[in-house]
Amino acid sequence: MDDFGHVTLGGVGEVLARGIAEGTGLETRAVVLSHLQRGGVPCAYDRRMARNFGICAVNLIQNNQTGHLVSFVNGRYAAVPLGEIVGKLALVDVEREYDTVRYNGKRTIL
């Protein structure tokens, strides 16, 4: 129950991780996004993207496409073979992704 007496739901990630571990014999861990992120409350876009990543991941498993990760490239979800990304740097294009004039990292109080 929360502070207002409402039933709070949660913990399905731990249950699912335990089931995967038991079914596969592989060590499996659940991650609570809010514990990992600590960036504030996710907006609707964040929640939809997380949902879509999960759907894509399950689709990969159903289609026996192991060894892939879900990625969002050029506005589309894609399955990328791990061999294409392991050991490679994925650098952010600062000129394209950031307003370097307004966000230059310098902060002052005065």
Coordinates of N, CA and C in Angstrom, one line a residue:
M1 N 0.8 -1.2 0.0 CA 0.0 0.0 0.0 C 0.9 1.2 0.0
D2 N 0.4 2.3 -0.7 CA 1.2 3.5 -0.7 C 0.6 4.4 0.4
D3 N 1.1 5.6 0.5 CA 0.7 6.5 1.6 C -0.8 6.9 1.5
F4 N -1.4 6.7 0.4 CA -2.8 7.0 0.3 C -3.7 5.8 0.4
G5 N -3.2 4.6 0.7 CA -3.9 3.4 0.9 C -4.2 2.6 -0.4
H6 N -3.5 3.0 -1.5 CA -3.7 2.3 -2.8 C -2.7 1.1 -2.8
V7 N -3.2 0.1 -3.5 CA -2.4 -1.1 -3.7 C -1.3 -0.7 -4.7
T8 N 0.0 -1.0 -4.4 CA 1.0 -0.7 -5.3 C 1.5 -2.0 -5.9
L9 N 1.7 -2.0 -7.2 CA 2.1 -3.2 -7.9 C 3.6 -3.1 -8.3
G10 N 4.2 -4.2 -8.4 CA 5.6 -4.2 -8.7 C 6.3 -5.5 -8.4
G11 N 7.5 -5.6 -8.8 CA 8.2 -6.8 -8.5 C 8.1 -7.9 -9.6
V12 N 7.4 -7.6 -10.7 CA 7.3 -8.6 -11.8 C 8.6 -8.8 -12.4
G13 N 9.5 -7.8 -12.4 CA 10.8 -8.0 -13.0 C 11.6 -9.1 -12.3
E14 N 11.5 -9.1 -11.0 CA 12.2 -10.1 -10.2 C 11.6 -11.5 -10.4
V15 N 10.3 -11.6 -10.5 CA 9.6 -12.8 -10.7 C 10.0 -13.4 -12.1
L16 N 10.0 -12.5 -13.1 CA 10.4 -12.9 -14.5 C 11.9 -13.3 -14.5
A17 N 12.7 -12.6 -13.9 CA 14.2 -12.9 -13.9 C 14.4 -14.3 -13.2
R18 N 13.7 -14.6 -12.1 CA 13.8 -15.9 -11.5 C 13.3 -17.0 -12.4
G19 N 12.2 -16.7 -13.1 CA 11.7 -17.7 -14.0 C 12.6 -18.0 -15.2
I20 N 13.2 -16.9 -15.7 CA 14.2 -17.1 -16.8 C 15.4 -17.9 -16.3
A21 N 15.9 -17.6 -15.1 CA 17.0 -18.3 -14.6 C 16.7 -19.8 -14.4
E22 N 15.6 -20.0 -13.8 CA 15.2 -21.4 -13.6 C 15.0 -22.2 -14.9
G23 N 14.4 -21.5 -15.9 CA 14.1 -22.2 -17.2 C 15.4 -22.4 -18.1
T24 N 16.3 -21.5 -17.9 CA 17.5 -21.5 -18.8 C 18.8 -22.0 -18.1
G25 N 18.8 -21.9 -16.8 CA 20.0 -22.2 -16.0 C 21.1 -21.1 -16.1
L26 N 20.7 -20.0 -16.7 CA 21.6 -18.8 -16.8 C 21.3 -17.8 -15.7
E27 N 22.4 -17.2 -15.2 CA 22.2 -16.1 -14.2 C 21.4 -15.0 -14.9
T28 N 20.4 -14.6 -14.2 CA 19.5 -13.5 -14.7 C 19.3 -12.5 -13.6
R29 N 19.4 -11.2 -14.0 CA 19.1 -10.2 -13.0 C 18.1 -9.2 -13.6
A30 N 17.3 -8.7 -12.6 CA 16.3 -7.7 -13.0 C 16.9 -6.3 -12.6
V31 N 16.6 -5.3 -13.3 CA 17.0 -4.0 -13.0 C 15.8 -3.1 -12.9
V32 N 15.7 -2.4 -11.9 CA 14.6 -1.4 -11.7 C 15.0 -0.1 -12.4
L33 N 14.3 0.3 -13.4 CA 14.7 1.4 -14.2 C 15.0 2.7 -13.4
S34 N 14.1 2.9 -12.4 CA 14.3 4.1 -11.6 C 15.5 4.1 -10.8
H35 N 16.0 2.9 -10.4 CA 17.2 2.8 -9.6 C 18.4 3.0 -10.6
L36 N 18.3 2.6 -11.8 CA 19.4 2.8 -12.8 C 19.4 4.2 -13.3
Q37 N 18.3 4.7 -13.6 CA 18.2 6.0 -14.3 C 18.5 7.2 -13.4
R38 N 17.7 7.3 -12.3 CA 17.8 8.4 -11.4 C 17.7 9.8 -12.1
G39 N 17.0 9.8 -13.1 CA 16.9 11.1 -13.9 C 15.5 11.7 -13.8
G40 N 14.8 11.4 -12.8 CA 13.5 11.9 -12.7 C 12.4 11.0 -13.2
V41 N 11.2 11.5 -13.2 CA 10.0 10.7 -13.6 C 10.1 10.6 -15.2
P42 N 9.9 9.4 -15.7 CA 10.0 9.2 -17.2 C 8.7 9.9 -17.8
C43 N 8.9 10.5 -18.9 CA 7.7 11.0 -19.6 C 7.0 9.9 -20.4
A44 N 5.9 10.3 -21.1 CA 5.2 9.3 -21.9 C 6.1 8.7 -23.0
Y45 N 6.9 9.5 -23.6 CA 7.8 9.1 -24.7 C 8.8 8.0 -24.1
D46 N 9.3 8.3 -22.9 CA 10.3 7.3 -22.3 C 9.6 6.0 -22.0
R47 N 8.3 6.1 -21.5 CA 7.6 4.9 -21.2 C 7.2 4.1 -22.5
R48 N 6.8 4.8 -23.5 CA 6.5 4.1 -24.8 C 7.8 3.4 -25.3
M49 N 8.9 4.1 -25.3 CA 10.1 3.6 -25.9 C 10.5 2.3 -25.1
A50 N 10.5 2.4 -23.7 CA 10.8 1.2 -22.9 C 9.9 0.0 -23.3
R51 N 8.6 0.3 -23.4 CA 7.6 -0.7 -23.8 C 8.0 -1.3 -25.1
N52 N 8.3 -0.5 -26.1 CA 8.6 -1.0 -27.4 C 9.9 -1.8 -27.5
F53 N 10.9 -1.3 -26.7 CA 12.2 -2.1 -26.6 C 11.9 -3.5 -26.0
G54 N 11.0 -3.5 -25.0 CA 10.6 -4.8 -24.4 C 9.9 -5.7 -25.4
I55 N 9.0 -5.2 -26.2 CA 8.3 -5.9 -27.2 C 9.3 -6.5 -28.2
C56 N 10.2 -5.6 -28.7 CA 11.1 -6.0 -29.7 C 12.0 -7.1 -29.2
A57 N 12.5 -7.0 -27.9 CA 13.3 -8.0 -27.3 C 12.6 -9.4 -27.2
V58 N 11.3 -9.4 -26.8 CA 10.6 -10.6 -26.8 C 10.4 -11.2 -28.2
N59 N 10.2 -10.3 -29.2 CA 10.1 -10.8 -30.6 C 11.4 -11.4 -31.0
L60 N 12.5 -10.9 -30.6 CA 13.8 -11.5 -31.0 C 13.9 -12.9 -30.4
I61 N 13.5 -13.1 -29.1 CA 13.5 -14.4 -28.5 C 12.6 -15.3 -29.2
Q62 N 11.4 -14.9 -29.5 CA 10.4 -15.8 -30.2 C 10.9 -16.2 -31.6
N63 N 11.7 -15.4 -32.2 CA 12.2 -15.7 -33.6 C 13.6 -16.3 -33.5
N64 N 14.0 -16.7 -32.3 CA 15.3 -17.4 -32.2 C 16.4 -16.5 -32.7
Q65 N 16.3 -15.2 -32.5 CA 17.4 -14.3 -32.9 C 18.2 -13.9 -31.7
T66 N 18.8 -14.9 -31.1 CA 19.7 -14.5 -30.0 C 21.0 -13.9 -30.5
G67 N 21.7 -13.3 -29.6 CA 22.9 -12.6 -30.0 C 22.7 -11.3 -30.6
H68 N 21.5 -10.7 -30.4 CA 21.2 -9.4 -31.0 C 20.7 -8.5 -29.8
L69 N 20.8 -7.2 -30.1 CA 20.3 -6.3 -29.1 C 19.3 -5.4 -29.9
V70 N 18.4 -4.8 -29.1 CA 17.4 -3.9 -29.7 C 18.0 -2.5 -29.7
S71 N 17.9 -1.8 -30.8 CA 18.4 -0.5 -31.0 C 17.4 0.4 -31.7
F72 N 17.5 1.7 -31.5 CA 16.6 2.7 -32.1 C 17.5 3.5 -33.0
V73 N 17.4 3.3 -34.3 CA 18.3 3.9 -35.3 C 17.5 4.6 -36.4
N74 N 17.7 5.9 -36.6 CA 17.0 6.7 -37.6 C 15.5 6.6 -37.5
G75 N 15.0 6.6 -36.2 CA 13.6 6.6 -36.0 C 12.9 5.2 -36.1
R76 N 13.7 4.2 -36.2 CA 13.2 2.8 -36.3 C 13.8 1.9 -35.3
Y77 N 13.1 0.9 -34.8 CA 13.6 -0.1 -33.9 C 14.3 -1.2 -34.8
A78 N 15.5 -1.6 -34.4 CA 16.3 -2.5 -35.2 C 16.9 -3.6 -34.3
A79 N 17.2 -4.8 -34.8 CA 17.9 -5.8 -34.2 C 19.4 -5.7 -34.7
V80 N 20.3 -5.5 -33.8 CA 21.7 -5.4 -34.2 C 22.5 -6.6 -33.7
P81 N 23.2 -7.3 -34.5 CA 24.0 -8.4 -34.0 C 25.1 -7.9 -33.0
L82 N 25.2 -8.6 -31.9 CA 26.2 -8.1 -30.9 C 27.6 -8.1 -31.5
G83 N 27.9 -8.9 -32.5 CA 29.3 -8.9 -33.1 C 29.6 -7.6 -33.8
E84 N 28.5 -6.9 -34.2 CA 28.8 -5.6 -34.9 C 29.1 -4.5 -33.9
I85 N 28.8 -4.7 -32.6 CA 29.0 -3.5 -31.7 C 30.0 -3.8 -30.6
V86 N 30.3 -5.1 -30.3 CA 31.2 -5.4 -29.2 C 32.6 -4.8 -29.5
G87 N 33.1 -4.1 -28.6 CA 34.5 -3.6 -28.7 C 34.6 -2.3 -29.6
K88 N 33.4 -1.8 -30.0 CA 33.4 -0.5 -30.8 C 32.8 0.6 -30.0
L89 N 33.3 1.8 -30.2 CA 32.8 3.0 -29.5 C 31.6 3.5 -30.3
A90 N 30.6 3.9 -29.6 CA 29.5 4.6 -30.2 C 29.5 6.0 -29.6
L91 N 30.1 6.9 -30.4 CA 30.3 8.3 -29.9 C 29.1 9.2 -30.3
V92 N 28.8 10.1 -29.4 CA 27.7 11.0 -29.7 C 28.2 12.1 -30.6
D93 N 27.4 12.4 -31.6 CA 27.7 13.5 -32.5 C 27.3 14.8 -31.8
V94 N 28.2 15.5 -31.1 CA 27.9 16.6 -30.3 C 27.3 17.8 -31.1
E95 N 27.9 18.0 -32.3 CA 27.4 19.1 -33.1 C 25.9 18.9 -33.5
R96 N 25.5 17.6 -33.7 CA 24.1 17.4 -34.2 C 23.2 17.2 -33.0
E97 N 23.6 16.7 -31.9 CA 22.8 16.3 -30.8 C 22.6 17.4 -29.7
Y98 N 23.6 18.3 -29.6 CA 23.6 19.3 -28.5 C 23.7 20.7 -29.1
D99 N 23.0 21.6 -28.4 CA 23.1 23.0 -28.6 C 24.4 23.5 -27.9
T100 N 25.5 23.5 -28.5 CA 26.8 23.8 -27.8 C 26.9 25.3 -27.4
V101 N 26.1 26.1 -28.0 CA 26.1 27.5 -27.6 C 25.4 27.7 -26.2
R102 N 24.2 27.1 -26.1 CA 23.4 27.2 -24.9 C 23.9 26.3 -23.8
Y103 N 24.3 25.1 -24.2 CA 24.7 24.1 -23.2 C 26.2 23.8 -23.4
N104 N 27.0 24.6 -22.7 CA 28.4 24.5 -22.9 C 29.1 23.9 -21.6
G105 N 28.3 23.5 -20.7 CA 28.8 22.8 -19.5 C 29.3 23.8 -18.4
K106 N 29.5 25.1 -18.8 CA 30.0 26.1 -17.8 C 28.8 26.6 -17.0
R107 N 29.0 26.6 -15.7 CA 27.9 27.1 -14.8 C 28.5 28.0 -13.8
T108 N 27.9 29.1 -13.6 CA 28.3 30.1 -12.5 C 27.2 30.5 -11.7
I109 N 27.4 30.9 -10.5 CA 26.4 31.4 -9.6 C 26.1 32.9 -9.8
L110 N 27.2 33.6 -10.2 CA 27.1 35.1 -10.3 C 26.7 35.5 -11.8

